[in-house]
Every structure is written in structure tokens, then in C-alpha cells.
PDB file of C-alpha atoms in Angstrom:
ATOM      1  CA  UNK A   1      -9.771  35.716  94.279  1.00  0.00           C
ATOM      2  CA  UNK A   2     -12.534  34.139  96.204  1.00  0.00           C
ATOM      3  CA  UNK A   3     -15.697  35.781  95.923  1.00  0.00           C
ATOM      4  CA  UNK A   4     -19.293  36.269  97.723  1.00  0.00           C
ATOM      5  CA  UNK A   5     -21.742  37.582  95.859  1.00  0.00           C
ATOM      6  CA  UNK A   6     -24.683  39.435  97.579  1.00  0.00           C
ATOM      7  CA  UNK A   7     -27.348  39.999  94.632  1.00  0.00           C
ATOM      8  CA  UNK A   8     -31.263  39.339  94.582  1.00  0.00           C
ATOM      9  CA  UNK A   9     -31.790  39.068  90.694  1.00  0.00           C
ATOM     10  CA  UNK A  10     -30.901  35.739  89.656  1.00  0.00           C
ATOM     11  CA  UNK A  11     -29.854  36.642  85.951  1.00  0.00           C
ATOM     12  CA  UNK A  12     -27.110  39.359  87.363  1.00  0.00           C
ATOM     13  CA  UNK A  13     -25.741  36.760  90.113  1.00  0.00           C
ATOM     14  CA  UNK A  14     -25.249  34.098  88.137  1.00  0.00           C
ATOM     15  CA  UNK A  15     -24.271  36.163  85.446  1.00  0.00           C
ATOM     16  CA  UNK A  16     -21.479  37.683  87.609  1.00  0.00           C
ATOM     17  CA  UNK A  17     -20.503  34.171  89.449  1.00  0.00           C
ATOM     18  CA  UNK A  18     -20.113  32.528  85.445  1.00  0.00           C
ATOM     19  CA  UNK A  19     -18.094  35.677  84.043  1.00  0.00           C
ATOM     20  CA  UNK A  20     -15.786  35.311  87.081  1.00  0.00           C
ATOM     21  CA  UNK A  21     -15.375  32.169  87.341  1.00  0.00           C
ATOM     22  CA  UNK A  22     -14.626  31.751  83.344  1.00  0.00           C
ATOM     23  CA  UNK A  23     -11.541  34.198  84.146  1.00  0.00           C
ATOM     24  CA  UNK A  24     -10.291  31.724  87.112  1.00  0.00           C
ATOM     25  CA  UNK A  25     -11.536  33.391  90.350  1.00  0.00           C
ATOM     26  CA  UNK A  26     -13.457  31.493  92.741  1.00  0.00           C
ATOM     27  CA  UNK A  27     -17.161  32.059  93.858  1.00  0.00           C
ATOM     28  CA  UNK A  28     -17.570  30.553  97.105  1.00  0.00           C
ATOM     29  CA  UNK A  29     -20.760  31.925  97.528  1.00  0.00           C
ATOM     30  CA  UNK A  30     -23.835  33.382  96.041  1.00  0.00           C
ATOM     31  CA  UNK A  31     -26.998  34.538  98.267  1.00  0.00           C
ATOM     32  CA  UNK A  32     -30.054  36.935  98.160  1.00  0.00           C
ATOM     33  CA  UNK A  33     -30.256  38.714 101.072  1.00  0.00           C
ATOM     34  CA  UNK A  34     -27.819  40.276 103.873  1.00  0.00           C
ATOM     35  CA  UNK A  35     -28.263  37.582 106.403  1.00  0.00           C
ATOM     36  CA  UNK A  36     -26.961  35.425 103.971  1.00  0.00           C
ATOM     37  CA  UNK A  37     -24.202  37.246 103.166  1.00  0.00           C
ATOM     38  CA  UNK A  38     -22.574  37.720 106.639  1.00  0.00           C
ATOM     39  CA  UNK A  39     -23.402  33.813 107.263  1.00  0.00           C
ATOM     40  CA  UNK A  40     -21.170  32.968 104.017  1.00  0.00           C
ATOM     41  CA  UNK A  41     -18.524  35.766 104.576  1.00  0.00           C
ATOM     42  CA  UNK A  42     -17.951  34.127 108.359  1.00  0.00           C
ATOM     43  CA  UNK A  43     -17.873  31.135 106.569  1.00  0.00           C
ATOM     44  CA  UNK A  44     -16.159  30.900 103.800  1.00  0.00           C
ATOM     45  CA  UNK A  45     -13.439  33.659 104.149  1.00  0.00           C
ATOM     46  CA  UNK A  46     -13.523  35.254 100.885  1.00  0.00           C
ATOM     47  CA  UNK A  47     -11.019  37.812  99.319  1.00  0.00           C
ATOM     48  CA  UNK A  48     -13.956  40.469  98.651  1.00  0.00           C
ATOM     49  CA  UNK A  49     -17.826  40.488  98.433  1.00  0.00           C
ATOM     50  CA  UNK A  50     -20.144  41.728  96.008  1.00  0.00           C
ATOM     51  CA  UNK A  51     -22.606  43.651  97.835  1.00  0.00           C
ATOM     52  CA  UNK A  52     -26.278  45.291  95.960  1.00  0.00           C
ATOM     53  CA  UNK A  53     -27.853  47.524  98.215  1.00  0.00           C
ATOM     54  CA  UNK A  54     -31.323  46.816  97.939  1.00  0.00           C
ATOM     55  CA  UNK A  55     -32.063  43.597  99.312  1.00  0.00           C
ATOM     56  CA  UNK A  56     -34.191  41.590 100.497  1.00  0.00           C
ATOM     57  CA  UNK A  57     -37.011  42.129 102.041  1.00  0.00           C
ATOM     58  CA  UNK A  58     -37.612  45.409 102.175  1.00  0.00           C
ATOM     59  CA  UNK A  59     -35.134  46.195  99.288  1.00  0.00           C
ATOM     60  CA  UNK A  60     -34.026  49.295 100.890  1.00  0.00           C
ATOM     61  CA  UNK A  61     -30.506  49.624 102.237  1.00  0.00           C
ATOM     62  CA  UNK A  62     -30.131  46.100 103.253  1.00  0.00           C
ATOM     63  CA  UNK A  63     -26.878  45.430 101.411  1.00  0.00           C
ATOM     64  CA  UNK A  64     -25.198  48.399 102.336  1.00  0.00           C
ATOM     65  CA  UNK A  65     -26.211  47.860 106.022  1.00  0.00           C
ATOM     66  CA  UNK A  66     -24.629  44.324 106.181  1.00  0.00           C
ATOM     67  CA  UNK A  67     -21.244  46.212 104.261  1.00  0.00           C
ATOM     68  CA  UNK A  68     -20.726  48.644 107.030  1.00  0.00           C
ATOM     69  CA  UNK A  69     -21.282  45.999 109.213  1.00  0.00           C
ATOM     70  CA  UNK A  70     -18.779  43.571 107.304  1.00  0.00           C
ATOM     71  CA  UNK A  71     -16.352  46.494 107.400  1.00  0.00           C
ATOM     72  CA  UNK A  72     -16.217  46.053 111.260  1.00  0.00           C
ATOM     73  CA  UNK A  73     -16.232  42.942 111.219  1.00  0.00           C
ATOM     74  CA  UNK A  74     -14.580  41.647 108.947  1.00  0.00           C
ATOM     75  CA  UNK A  75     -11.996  44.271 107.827  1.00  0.00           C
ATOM     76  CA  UNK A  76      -9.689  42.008 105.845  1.00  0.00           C
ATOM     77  CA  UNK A  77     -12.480  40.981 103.300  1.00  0.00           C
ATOM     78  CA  UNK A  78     -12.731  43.933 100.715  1.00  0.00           C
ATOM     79  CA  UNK A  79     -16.002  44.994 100.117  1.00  0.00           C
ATOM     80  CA  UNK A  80     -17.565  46.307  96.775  1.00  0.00           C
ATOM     81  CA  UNK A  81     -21.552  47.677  96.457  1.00  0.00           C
ATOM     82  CA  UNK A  82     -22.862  47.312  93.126  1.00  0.00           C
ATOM     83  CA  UNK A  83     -26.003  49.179  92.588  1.00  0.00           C
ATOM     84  CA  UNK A  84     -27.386  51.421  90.834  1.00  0.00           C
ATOM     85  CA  UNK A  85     -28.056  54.320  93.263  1.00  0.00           C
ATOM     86  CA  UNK A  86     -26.080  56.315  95.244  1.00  0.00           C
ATOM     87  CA  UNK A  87     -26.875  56.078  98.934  1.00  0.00           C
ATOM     88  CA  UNK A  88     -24.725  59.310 100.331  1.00  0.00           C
ATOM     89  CA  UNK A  89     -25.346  59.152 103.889  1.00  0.00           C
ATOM     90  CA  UNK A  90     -24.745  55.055 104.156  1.00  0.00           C
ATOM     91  CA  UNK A  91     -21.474  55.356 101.448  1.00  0.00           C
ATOM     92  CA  UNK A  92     -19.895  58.079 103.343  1.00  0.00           C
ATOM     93  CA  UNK A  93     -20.212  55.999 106.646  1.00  0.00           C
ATOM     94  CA  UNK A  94     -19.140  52.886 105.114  1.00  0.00           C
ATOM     95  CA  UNK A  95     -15.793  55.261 104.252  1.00  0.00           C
ATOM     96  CA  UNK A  96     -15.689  56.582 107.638  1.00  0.00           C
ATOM     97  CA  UNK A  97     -13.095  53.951 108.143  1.00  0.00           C
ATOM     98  CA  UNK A  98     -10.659  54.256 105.292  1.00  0.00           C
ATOM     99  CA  UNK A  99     -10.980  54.081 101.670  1.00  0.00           C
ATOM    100  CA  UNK A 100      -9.273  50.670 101.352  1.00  0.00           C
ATOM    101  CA  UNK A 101     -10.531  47.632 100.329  1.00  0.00           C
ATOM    102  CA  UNK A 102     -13.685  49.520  99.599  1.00  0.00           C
ATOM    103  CA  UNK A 103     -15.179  49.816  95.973  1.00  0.00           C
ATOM    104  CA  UNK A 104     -19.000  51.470  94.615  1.00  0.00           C
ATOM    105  CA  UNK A 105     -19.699  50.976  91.204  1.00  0.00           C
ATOM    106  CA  UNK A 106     -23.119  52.136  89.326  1.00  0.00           C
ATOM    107  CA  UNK A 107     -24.559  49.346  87.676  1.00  0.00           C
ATOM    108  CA  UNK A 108     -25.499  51.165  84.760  1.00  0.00           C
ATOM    109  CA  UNK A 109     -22.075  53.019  84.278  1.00  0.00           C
ATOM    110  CA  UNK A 110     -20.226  49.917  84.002  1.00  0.00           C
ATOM    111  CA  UNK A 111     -19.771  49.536  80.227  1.00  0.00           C
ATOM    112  CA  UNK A 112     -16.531  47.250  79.804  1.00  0.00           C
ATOM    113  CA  UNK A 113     -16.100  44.058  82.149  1.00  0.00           C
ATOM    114  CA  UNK A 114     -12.342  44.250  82.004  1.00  0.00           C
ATOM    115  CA  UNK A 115     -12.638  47.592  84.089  1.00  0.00           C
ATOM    116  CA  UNK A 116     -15.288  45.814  86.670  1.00  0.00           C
ATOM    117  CA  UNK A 117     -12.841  42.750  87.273  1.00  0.00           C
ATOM    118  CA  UNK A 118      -9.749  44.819  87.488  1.00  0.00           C
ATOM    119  CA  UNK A 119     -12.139  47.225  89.782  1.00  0.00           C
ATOM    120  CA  UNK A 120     -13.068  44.226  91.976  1.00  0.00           C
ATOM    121  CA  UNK A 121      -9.226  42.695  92.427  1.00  0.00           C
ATOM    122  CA  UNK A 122      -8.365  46.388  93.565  1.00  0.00           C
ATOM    123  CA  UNK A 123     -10.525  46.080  96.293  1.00  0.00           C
ATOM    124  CA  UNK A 124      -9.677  42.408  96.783  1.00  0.00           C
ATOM    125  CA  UNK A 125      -6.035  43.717  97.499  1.00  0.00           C
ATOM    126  CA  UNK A 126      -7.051  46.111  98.939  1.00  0.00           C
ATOM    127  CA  UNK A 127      -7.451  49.421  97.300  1.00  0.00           C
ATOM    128  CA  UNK A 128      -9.991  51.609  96.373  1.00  0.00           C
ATOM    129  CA  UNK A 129     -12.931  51.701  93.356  1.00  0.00           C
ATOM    130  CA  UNK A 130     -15.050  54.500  92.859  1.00  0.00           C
ATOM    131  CA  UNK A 131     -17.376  55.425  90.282  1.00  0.00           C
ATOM    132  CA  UNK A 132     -17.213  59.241  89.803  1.00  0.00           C
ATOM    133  CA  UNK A 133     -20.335  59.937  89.873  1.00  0.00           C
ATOM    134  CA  UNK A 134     -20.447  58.790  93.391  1.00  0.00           C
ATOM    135  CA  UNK A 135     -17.394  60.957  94.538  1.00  0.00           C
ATOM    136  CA  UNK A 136     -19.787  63.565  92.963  1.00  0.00           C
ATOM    137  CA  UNK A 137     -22.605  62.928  94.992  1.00  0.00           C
ATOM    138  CA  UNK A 138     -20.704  62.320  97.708  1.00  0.00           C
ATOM    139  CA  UNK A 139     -19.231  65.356  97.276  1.00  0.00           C
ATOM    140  CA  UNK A 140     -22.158  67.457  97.294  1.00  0.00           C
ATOM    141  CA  UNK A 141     -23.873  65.728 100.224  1.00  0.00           C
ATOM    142  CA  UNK A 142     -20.667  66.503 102.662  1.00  0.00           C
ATOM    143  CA  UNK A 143     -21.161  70.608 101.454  1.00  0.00           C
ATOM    144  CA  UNK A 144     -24.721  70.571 102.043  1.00  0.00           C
ATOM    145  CA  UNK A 145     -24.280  68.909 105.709  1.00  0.00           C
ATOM    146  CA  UNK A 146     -20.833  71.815 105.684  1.00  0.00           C
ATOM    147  CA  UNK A 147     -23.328  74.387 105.135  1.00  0.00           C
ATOM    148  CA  UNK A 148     -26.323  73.314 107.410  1.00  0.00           C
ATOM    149  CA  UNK A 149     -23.527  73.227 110.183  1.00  0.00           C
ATOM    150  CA  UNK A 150     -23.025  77.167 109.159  1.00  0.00           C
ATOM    151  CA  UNK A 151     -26.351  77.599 110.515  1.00  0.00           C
ATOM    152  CA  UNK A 152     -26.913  79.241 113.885  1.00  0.00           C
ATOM    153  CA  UNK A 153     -29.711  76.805 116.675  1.00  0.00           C
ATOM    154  CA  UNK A 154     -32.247  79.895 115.886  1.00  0.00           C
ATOM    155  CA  UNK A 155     -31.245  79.849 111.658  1.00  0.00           C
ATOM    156  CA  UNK A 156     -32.501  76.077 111.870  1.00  0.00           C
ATOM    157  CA  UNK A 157     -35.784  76.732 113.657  1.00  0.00           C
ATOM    158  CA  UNK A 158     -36.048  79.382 111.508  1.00  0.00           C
ATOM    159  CA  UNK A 159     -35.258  77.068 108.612  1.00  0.00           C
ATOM    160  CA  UNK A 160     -36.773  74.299 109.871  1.00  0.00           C
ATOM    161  CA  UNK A 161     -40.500  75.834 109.958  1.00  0.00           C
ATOM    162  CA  UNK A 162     -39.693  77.209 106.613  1.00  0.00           C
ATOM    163  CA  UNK A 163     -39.808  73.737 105.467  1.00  0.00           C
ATOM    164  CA  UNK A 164     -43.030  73.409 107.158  1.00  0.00           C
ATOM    165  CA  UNK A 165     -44.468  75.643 104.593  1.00  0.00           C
ATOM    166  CA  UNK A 166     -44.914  78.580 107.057  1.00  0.00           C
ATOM    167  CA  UNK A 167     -44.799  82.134 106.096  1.00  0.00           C
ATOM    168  CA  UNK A 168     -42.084  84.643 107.740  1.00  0.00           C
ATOM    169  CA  UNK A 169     -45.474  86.053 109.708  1.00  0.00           C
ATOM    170  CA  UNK A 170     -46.090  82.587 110.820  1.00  0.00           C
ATOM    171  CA  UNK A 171     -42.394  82.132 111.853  1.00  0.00           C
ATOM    172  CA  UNK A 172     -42.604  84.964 114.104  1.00  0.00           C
ATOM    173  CA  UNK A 173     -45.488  84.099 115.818  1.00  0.00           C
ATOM    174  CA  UNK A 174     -44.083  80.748 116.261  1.00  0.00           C
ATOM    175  CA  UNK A 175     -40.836  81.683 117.773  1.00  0.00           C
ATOM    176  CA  UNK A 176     -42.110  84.970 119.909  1.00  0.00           C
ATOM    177  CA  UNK A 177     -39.884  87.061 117.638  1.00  0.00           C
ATOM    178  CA  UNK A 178     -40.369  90.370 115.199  1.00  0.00           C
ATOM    179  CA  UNK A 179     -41.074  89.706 111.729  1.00  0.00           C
ATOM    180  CA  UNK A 180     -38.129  92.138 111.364  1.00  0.00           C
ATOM    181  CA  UNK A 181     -35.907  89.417 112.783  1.00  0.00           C
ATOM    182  CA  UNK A 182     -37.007  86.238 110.900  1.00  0.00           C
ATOM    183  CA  UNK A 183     -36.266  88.362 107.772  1.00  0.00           C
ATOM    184  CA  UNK A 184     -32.631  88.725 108.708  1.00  0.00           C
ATOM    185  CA  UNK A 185     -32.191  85.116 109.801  1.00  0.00           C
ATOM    186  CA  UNK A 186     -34.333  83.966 106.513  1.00  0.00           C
ATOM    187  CA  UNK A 187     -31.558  86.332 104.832  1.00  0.00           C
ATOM    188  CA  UNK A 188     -28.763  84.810 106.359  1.00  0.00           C
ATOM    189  CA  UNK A 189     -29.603  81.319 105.395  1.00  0.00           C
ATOM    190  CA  UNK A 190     -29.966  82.672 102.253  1.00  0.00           C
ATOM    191  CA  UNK A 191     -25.894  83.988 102.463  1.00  0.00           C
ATOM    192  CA  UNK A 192     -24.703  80.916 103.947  1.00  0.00           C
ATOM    193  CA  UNK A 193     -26.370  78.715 100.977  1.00  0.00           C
ATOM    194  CA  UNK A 194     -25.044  80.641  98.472  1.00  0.00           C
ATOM    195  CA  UNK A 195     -28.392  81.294  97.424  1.00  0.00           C
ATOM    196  CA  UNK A 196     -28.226  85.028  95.549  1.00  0.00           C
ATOM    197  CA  UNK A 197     -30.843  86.315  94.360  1.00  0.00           C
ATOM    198  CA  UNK A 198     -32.653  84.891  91.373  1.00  0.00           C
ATOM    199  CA  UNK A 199     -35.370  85.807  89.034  1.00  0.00           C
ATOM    200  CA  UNK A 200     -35.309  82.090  87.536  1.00  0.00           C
ATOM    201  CA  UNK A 201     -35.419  80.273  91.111  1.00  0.00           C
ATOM    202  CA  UNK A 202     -37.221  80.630  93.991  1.00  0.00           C
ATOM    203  CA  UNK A 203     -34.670  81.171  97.001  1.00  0.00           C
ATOM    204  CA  UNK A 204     -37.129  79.843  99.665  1.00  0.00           C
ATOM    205  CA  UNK A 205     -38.122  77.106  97.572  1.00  0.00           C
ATOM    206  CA  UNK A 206     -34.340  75.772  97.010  1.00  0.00           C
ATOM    207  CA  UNK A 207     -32.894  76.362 100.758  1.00  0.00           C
ATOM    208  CA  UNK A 208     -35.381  74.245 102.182  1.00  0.00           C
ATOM    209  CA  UNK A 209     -34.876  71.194  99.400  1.00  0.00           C
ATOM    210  CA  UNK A 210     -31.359  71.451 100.738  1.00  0.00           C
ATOM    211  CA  UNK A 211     -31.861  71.070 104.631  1.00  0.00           C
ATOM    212  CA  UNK A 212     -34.604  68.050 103.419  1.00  0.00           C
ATOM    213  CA  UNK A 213     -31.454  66.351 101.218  1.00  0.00           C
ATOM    214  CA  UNK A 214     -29.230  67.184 104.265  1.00  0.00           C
TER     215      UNK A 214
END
């Protein structure tokens, strides 16, 4: 394989350009940052690219930025993120396309280097590398967005000023309705979250940390 590798600590880049090259693939590039990285992909052509996500110089989302952008650009060069976090929203767009040629592996879960090399030449030919534990995540981010779609325009307001902090009183005033009627939306958000009554968790509390994460 020839390989790019997109990683701003120097110990894990060179450590990843030596291990592959000792097992006879190619590094035709290392770099730091996501400018970089789309300079030596148009460059150099490789068979996949090692992407981090937080790079350089904000050390945000960076890397997985320039991979969705590599993806339609460059669709024949497989693309792998190695990080270790989960970025839902950005993963699931950089799969809007197709799962192949497309890899995310946790840093941290990666315990035997066999698995990451025979991980990385899927994606080099082509296939697919997931960690579970982003399937997971991804998982649960798509059936929070599922269930904020349930939501009627006047559940969301509704919802939406919940997360404000406001009380149903508040609500009502806000919206010109009876207090009567933001208790029936507030109970219908509480239905379409699956969100039963608890005397451990605090309903309000844990619908509005799910329209925040969605």
C-alpha cells in the first residue's frame, strides 16, 4: 500500500510510518495538519490515508473535515480516521456516501497491530473498518435525530424553551397558549422520547440533554 499519514503528534506518526513501513508498505507522506494532507493526497496518489481528527490549529474537526472532503474528491483513495473520539454528526456524513473504502478506529481500543494493518488494507481495497463502539454511537445519534423528527413545529418550541430553563408557566406566556396545553405537548415529548415516568430521573431534565446532543 502507499500511505499518507495525517497526525499532529510526532511520536504516533512516526511511530505509525516505521511500523508500516517495517511490514513493506509505503509511506509517501507524513504531515500535521489538513492542508497538508489534501496537498500530499493530490500529490502523491496514495492507496489510503491516515486521517486524526483534531488537527491543527484549532484541533477541532480539522481531520475529519479534510476526509469528507477527500471522499469527494478523491474517492479512489480509502480513507481511515484514527482518533480517539467519536464525532457522530461529521462520521455519519463522511458515510453519507457509502461505507467503502472508509475505516474509524478509536485510538485507545486498538490493542493488537495485526488487526490495525489488516483494518487499514481493508480500506485500502476498499472495504469497510469500524470500531463498534462507533457503530454504537452512531447508532444512538441517528435515533435521537429519528425521534426529534417525531416532534410536531409547536413540540420543538415547546421543547426548545424547555431547554432554555423556562417553566411550563413561562412557556405559555411565551407562546400565547394555556398552561393546559404546554402540559400536553411537554407530555407528548415525553411519549415520543420514551421517557416514562421515573422516580430515579428527572424527565425534563433528560429530554432536553437529548434535543442539545441532537
Amino acid at each position: 500500500m502507499r500511505v499518507v499519514i495525517a497526525e499532529d503528534s510526532a511520536i504516533l506518526r512516526e511511530g505509525l510510518a516505521q511500523l508500516l513501513t517495517i511490514r513493506g508498505h509505503e509511506v509517501a507522506a507524513t504531515v500535521v495538519d489538513a492542508p497538508a494532507l489534501l496537498a500530499a493526497v493530490t500529490t502523491e496518489r496514495p492507496d489510503v490515508a491516515i486521517v486524526d481528527i483534531r488537527l491543527p490549529p484549532t484541533h477541532t474537526d480539522e481531520g475529519l473535515r479534510a476526509a469528507i472532503r477527500l471522499r469527494r474528491e478523491a474517492p479512489g483513495v480509502g480513507v481511515l480516521i484514527f482518533s480517539q473520539y467519536v464525532e457522530t454528526s461529521f462520521a455519519a456524513e463522511l458515510l453519507a456516501g457509502g461505507s467503502d473504502g472508509v475505516g474509524y478506529l478509536l485510538k485507545e481500543r486498538v490493542v493488537h497491530l495485526d488487526e490495525f494493518v489488516d483494518a487499514l488494507t481493508r480500506v485500502a481495497a476498499g472495504g469497510t473498518a469500524l470500531d463498534p463502539e462507533v457503530v454504537t454511537q452512531l447508532f444512538g445519534a441517528s435515533r435521537r435525530r429519528d425521534q426529534l423528527d417525531a416532534l410536531t413545529p409547536r413540540e420543538r418550541e415547546v421543547l426548545g424553551l424547555m431547554a432554555q430553563g423556562r417553566t411550563n408557566t413561562a412557556i405559555a406566556a411565551a407562546l400565547s397558549v394555556t398552561e393546559r396545553a404546554v402540559e400536553k405537548h411537554v407530555a407528548n415529548i415525553f411519549m415520543k422520547f420514551a421517557l416514562p415516568p421515573s422516580e430515579a430521573d428527572h424527565r425534563r431534565v433528560l429530554a432536553v440533554l437529548r434535543y442539545l446532543r441532537s
